[in-house]
PDB file of C-alpha atoms in Angstrom:
ATOM      1  CA  MET A  20      28.328  32.823 107.846  1.00  0.00           C
ATOM      2  CA  VAL A  21      24.648  33.807 108.125  1.00  0.00           C
ATOM      3  CA  ILE A  22      25.440  36.743 110.423  1.00  0.00           C
ATOM      4  CA  THR A  23      28.115  37.992 108.025  1.00  0.00           C
ATOM      5  CA  SER A  24      25.666  37.803 105.126  1.00  0.00           C
ATOM      6  CA  ALA A  25      23.024  39.630 107.165  1.00  0.00           C
ATOM      7  CA  ILE A  26      25.451  42.392 108.120  1.00  0.00           C
ATOM      8  CA  LEU A  27      26.585  42.777 104.518  1.00  0.00           C
ATOM      9  CA  LEU A  28      22.955  42.914 103.412  1.00  0.00           C
ATOM     10  CA  VAL A  29      22.189  45.641 105.970  1.00  0.00           C
ATOM     11  CA  ILE A  30      25.244  47.670 104.929  1.00  0.00           C
ATOM     12  CA  GLY A  31      24.502  47.249 101.228  1.00  0.00           C
ATOM     13  CA  SER A  32      20.848  48.145 101.714  1.00  0.00           C
ATOM     14  CA  SER A  33      21.737  51.218 103.780  1.00  0.00           C
ATOM     15  CA  LEU A  34      24.188  52.425 101.166  1.00  0.00           C
ATOM     16  CA  GLY A  35      21.616  51.816  98.438  1.00  0.00           C
ATOM     17  CA  TRP A  36      18.930  53.818 100.261  1.00  0.00           C
ATOM     18  CA  ALA A  37      21.376  56.650 100.968  1.00  0.00           C
ATOM     19  CA  ALA A  38      22.340  56.765  97.290  1.00  0.00           C
ATOM     20  CA  LEU A  39      18.666  56.752  96.300  1.00  0.00           C
ATOM     21  CA  ASP A  40      17.898  59.650  98.666  1.00  0.00           C
ATOM     22  CA  LEU A  41      20.811  61.630  97.273  1.00  0.00           C
ATOM     23  CA  ALA A  42      19.772  60.889  93.683  1.00  0.00           C
ATOM     24  CA  ARG A  43      16.202  61.998  94.420  1.00  0.00           C
ATOM     25  CA  LYS A  44      17.480  65.245  95.961  1.00  0.00           C
ATOM     26  CA  VAL A  45      19.632  66.013  92.916  1.00  0.00           C
ATOM     27  CA  LEU A  46      16.954  65.005  90.404  1.00  0.00           C
ATOM     28  CA  ALA A  47      14.149  66.796  92.278  1.00  0.00           C
ATOM     29  CA  ASP A  48      15.958  70.073  91.641  1.00  0.00           C
ATOM     30  CA  ARG A  49      16.090  69.309  87.906  1.00  0.00           C
ATOM     31  CA  MET A  50      12.788  67.556  87.121  1.00  0.00           C
ATOM     32  CA  ARG A  51       9.094  67.979  87.812  1.00  0.00           C
ATOM     33  CA  PRO A  52       7.743  65.608  90.511  1.00  0.00           C
ATOM     34  CA  VAL A  53       5.372  63.445  88.423  1.00  0.00           C
ATOM     35  CA  PRO A  54       7.882  62.563  85.654  1.00  0.00           C
ATOM     36  CA  LEU A  55      10.554  61.962  88.298  1.00  0.00           C
ATOM     37  CA  LEU A  56       8.246  59.627  90.238  1.00  0.00           C
ATOM     38  CA  PHE A  57       7.475  57.748  87.018  1.00  0.00           C
ATOM     39  CA  LEU A  58      11.211  57.500  86.220  1.00  0.00           C
ATOM     40  CA  MET A  59      12.153  56.235  89.672  1.00  0.00           C
ATOM     41  CA  THR A  60       9.337  53.667  89.630  1.00  0.00           C
ATOM     42  CA  SER A  61      10.247  52.524  86.131  1.00  0.00           C
ATOM     43  CA  LEU A  62      13.857  51.949  87.167  1.00  0.00           C
ATOM     44  CA  ALA A  63      12.804  49.817  90.141  1.00  0.00           C
ATOM     45  CA  THR A  64      10.295  47.683  88.224  1.00  0.00           C
ATOM     46  CA  PRO A  65      12.843  45.475  86.378  1.00  0.00           C
ATOM     47  CA  ILE A  66      14.580  44.731  89.678  1.00  0.00           C
ATOM     48  CA  PHE A  67      11.277  43.695  91.215  1.00  0.00           C
ATOM     49  CA  LEU A  68      10.375  41.533  88.207  1.00  0.00           C
ATOM     50  CA  PHE A  69      13.800  39.854  88.316  1.00  0.00           C
ATOM     51  CA  TRP A  70      13.245  39.090  91.992  1.00  0.00           C
ATOM     52  CA  VAL A  71       9.828  37.566  91.240  1.00  0.00           C
ATOM     53  CA  VAL A  72      11.210  35.379  88.446  1.00  0.00           C
ATOM     54  CA  ALA A  73      14.293  34.375  90.462  1.00  0.00           C
ATOM     55  CA  SER A  74      12.159  33.375  93.452  1.00  0.00           C
ATOM     56  CA  GLY A  75      10.209  30.995  91.234  1.00  0.00           C
ATOM     57  CA  ALA A  76       6.809  32.103  92.455  1.00  0.00           C
ATOM     58  CA  PRO A  77       4.773  28.912  91.846  1.00  0.00           C
ATOM     59  CA  ARG A  78       1.346  30.546  91.863  1.00  0.00           C
ATOM     60  CA  PRO A  79      -0.291  33.929  91.424  1.00  0.00           C
ATOM     61  CA  TRP A  80       0.232  36.447  94.200  1.00  0.00           C
ATOM     62  CA  VAL A  81      -3.402  37.430  94.258  1.00  0.00           C
ATOM     63  CA  HIS A  82      -5.286  34.792  96.201  1.00  0.00           C
ATOM     64  CA  GLY A  83      -8.670  36.440  96.516  1.00  0.00           C
ATOM     65  CA  ALA A  84     -10.798  39.534  96.204  1.00  0.00           C
ATOM     66  CA  GLY A  85      -9.687  40.725  99.646  1.00  0.00           C
ATOM     67  CA  TYR A  86      -6.254  41.493  98.208  1.00  0.00           C
ATOM     68  CA  TRP A  87      -7.330  44.406  96.006  1.00  0.00           C
ATOM     69  CA  THR A  88      -8.568  46.951  98.564  1.00  0.00           C
ATOM     70  CA  PRO A  89      -5.372  46.983 100.662  1.00  0.00           C
ATOM     71  CA  ALA A  90      -3.200  46.728  97.535  1.00  0.00           C
ATOM     72  CA  LEU A  91      -4.814  49.681  95.760  1.00  0.00           C
ATOM     73  CA  ALA A  92      -4.864  51.724  98.970  1.00  0.00           C
ATOM     74  CA  SER A  93      -1.164  50.996  99.383  1.00  0.00           C
ATOM     75  CA  VAL A  94      -0.425  52.108  95.825  1.00  0.00           C
ATOM     76  CA  ALA A  95      -2.417  55.328  96.305  1.00  0.00           C
ATOM     77  CA  LEU A  96      -0.677  56.099  99.605  1.00  0.00           C
ATOM     78  CA  ASN A  97       2.693  55.349  98.023  1.00  0.00           C
ATOM     79  CA  VAL A  98       2.111  57.722  95.100  1.00  0.00           C
ATOM     80  CA  VAL A  99       0.991  60.532  97.411  1.00  0.00           C
ATOM     81  CA  ALA A 100       3.875  59.905  99.823  1.00  0.00           C
ATOM     82  CA  ASN A 101       6.450  59.893  97.035  1.00  0.00           C
ATOM     83  CA  LEU A 102       5.108  63.095  95.479  1.00  0.00           C
ATOM     84  CA  LEU A 103       5.175  64.801  98.886  1.00  0.00           C
ATOM     85  CA  TYR A 104       8.693  63.469  99.491  1.00  0.00           C
ATOM     86  CA  LEU A 105       9.920  64.857  96.168  1.00  0.00           C
ATOM     87  CA  ARG A 106       8.373  68.230  97.008  1.00  0.00           C
ATOM     88  CA  ALA A 107      10.003  68.176 100.443  1.00  0.00           C
ATOM     89  CA  VAL A 108      13.479  67.498  99.073  1.00  0.00           C
ATOM     90  CA  THR A 109      13.194  70.466  96.720  1.00  0.00           C
ATOM     91  CA  LEU A 110      12.135  72.828  99.517  1.00  0.00           C
ATOM     92  CA  SER A 111      14.111  71.648 102.538  1.00  0.00           C
ATOM     93  CA  PRO A 112      17.750  71.187 103.393  1.00  0.00           C
ATOM     94  CA  PHE A 113      18.613  67.533 102.930  1.00  0.00           C
ATOM     95  CA  SER A 114      20.063  67.152 106.427  1.00  0.00           C
ATOM     96  CA  GLN A 115      16.800  68.293 108.014  1.00  0.00           C
ATOM     97  CA  MET A 116      14.442  66.386 105.770  1.00  0.00           C
ATOM     98  CA  VAL A 117      15.998  62.908 105.724  1.00  0.00           C
ATOM     99  CA  PRO A 118      15.658  62.243 109.503  1.00  0.00           C
ATOM    100  CA  LEU A 119      11.898  62.662 109.088  1.00  0.00           C
ATOM    101  CA  LEU A 120      11.927  59.432 107.060  1.00  0.00           C
ATOM    102  CA  ALA A 121      12.264  57.741 110.449  1.00  0.00           C
ATOM    103  CA  MET A 122       8.569  58.492 110.889  1.00  0.00           C
ATOM    104  CA  THR A 123       7.656  55.982 108.172  1.00  0.00           C
ATOM    105  CA  PRO A 124       6.828  53.242 110.732  1.00  0.00           C
ATOM    106  CA  MET A 125       4.331  55.567 112.408  1.00  0.00           C
ATOM    107  CA  PHE A 126       2.513  56.255 109.143  1.00  0.00           C
ATOM    108  CA  ALA A 127       2.661  52.597 108.113  1.00  0.00           C
ATOM    109  CA  THR A 128       1.210  51.589 111.479  1.00  0.00           C
ATOM    110  CA  LEU A 129      -1.581  54.144 111.307  1.00  0.00           C
ATOM    111  CA  ALA A 130      -2.453  52.979 107.788  1.00  0.00           C
ATOM    112  CA  ALA A 131      -2.364  49.304 108.807  1.00  0.00           C
ATOM    113  CA  ILE A 132      -4.979  49.767 111.518  1.00  0.00           C
ATOM    114  CA  PRO A 133      -7.937  50.509 109.198  1.00  0.00           C
ATOM    115  CA  LEU A 134      -6.586  48.670 106.150  1.00  0.00           C
ATOM    116  CA  LEU A 135      -5.435  45.420 107.739  1.00  0.00           C
ATOM    117  CA  GLY A 136      -6.910  45.485 111.221  1.00  0.00           C
ATOM    118  CA  GLU A 137      -3.421  45.200 112.733  1.00  0.00           C
ATOM    119  CA  VAL A 138      -3.165  47.064 116.032  1.00  0.00           C
ATOM    120  CA  PRO A 139       0.288  47.324 117.616  1.00  0.00           C
ATOM    121  CA  GLY A 140       0.944  46.404 121.206  1.00  0.00           C
ATOM    122  CA  PRO A 141       2.320  48.712 123.905  1.00  0.00           C
ATOM    123  CA  ARG A 142       5.985  47.968 123.068  1.00  0.00           C
ATOM    124  CA  GLN A 143       5.441  48.783 119.394  1.00  0.00           C
ATOM    125  CA  TRP A 144       3.652  52.043 120.276  1.00  0.00           C
ATOM    126  CA  LEU A 145       6.524  52.970 122.591  1.00  0.00           C
ATOM    127  CA  GLY A 146       9.066  52.323 119.825  1.00  0.00           C
ATOM    128  CA  ILE A 147       7.068  54.384 117.342  1.00  0.00           C
ATOM    129  CA  ALA A 148       6.739  57.221 119.873  1.00  0.00           C
ATOM    130  CA  LEU A 149      10.489  57.233 120.614  1.00  0.00           C
ATOM    131  CA  VAL A 150      11.458  57.271 116.928  1.00  0.00           C
ATOM    132  CA  THR A 151       8.932  60.020 116.179  1.00  0.00           C
ATOM    133  CA  ALA A 152      10.132  62.117 119.124  1.00  0.00           C
ATOM    134  CA  GLY A 153      13.729  61.653 117.962  1.00  0.00           C
ATOM    135  CA  ALA A 154      12.866  62.748 114.424  1.00  0.00           C
ATOM    136  CA  PHE A 155      11.208  65.903 115.751  1.00  0.00           C
ATOM    137  CA  ALA A 156      14.065  66.557 118.185  1.00  0.00           C
ATOM    138  CA  LEU A 157      16.508  66.553 115.263  1.00  0.00           C
ATOM    139  CA  GLN A 158      14.503  69.347 113.644  1.00  0.00           C
ATOM    140  CA  VAL A 159      15.226  71.843 116.438  1.00  0.00           C
ATOM    141  CA  PRO A 160      17.913  74.266 115.229  1.00  0.00           C
ATOM    142  CA  ALA A 161      21.273  74.103 116.992  1.00  0.00           C
ATOM    143  CA  GLY A 162      21.478  76.368 120.024  1.00  0.00           C
ATOM    144  CA  GLU A 163      17.717  76.616 120.564  1.00  0.00           C
ATOM    145  CA  ARG A 164      16.041  75.186 123.606  1.00  0.00           C
ATOM    146  CA  ARG A 165      14.521  71.762 123.031  1.00  0.00           C
ATOM    147  CA  GLY A 166      11.696  72.131 125.535  1.00  0.00           C
ATOM    148  CA  GLY A 167      13.020  69.454 127.866  1.00  0.00           C
ATOM    149  CA  LEU A 168      12.839  66.704 125.243  1.00  0.00           C
ATOM    150  CA  VAL A 169      16.612  66.591 124.821  1.00  0.00           C
ATOM    151  CA  SER A 170      19.061  68.443 127.064  1.00  0.00           C
TER     152      SER A 170
END
């Protein structure tokens, strides 16, 4: 039962993210980036608040002053990343741009090192390197030589 629920959650989440990417591509062609970012954030906020209320959070999330620096840095990085993403979807073909989202773990890892002091181990670095190499390999136009990365 738990595995079935997990699989359904993964499928539902994947479909939701795909729909969100498609909606951002369509809307990015019709709206300016800052109002679109505000709209997309505003639509997600009630869902987040419902989740917080439904989880019955017994105490405040902020437990100390050390919370604010990473939290505000995360917000700033998120705003910049989303604005750059919206610009990318207006300029690039969707099929070339979306695979680059696979590089998110690399950027999250690089940001976590100075912000949280979390340094990945060799296996994590290998995984990040493989995903990043795959994302770049998908950017090579069909029929062109891939430089030995992919035959």
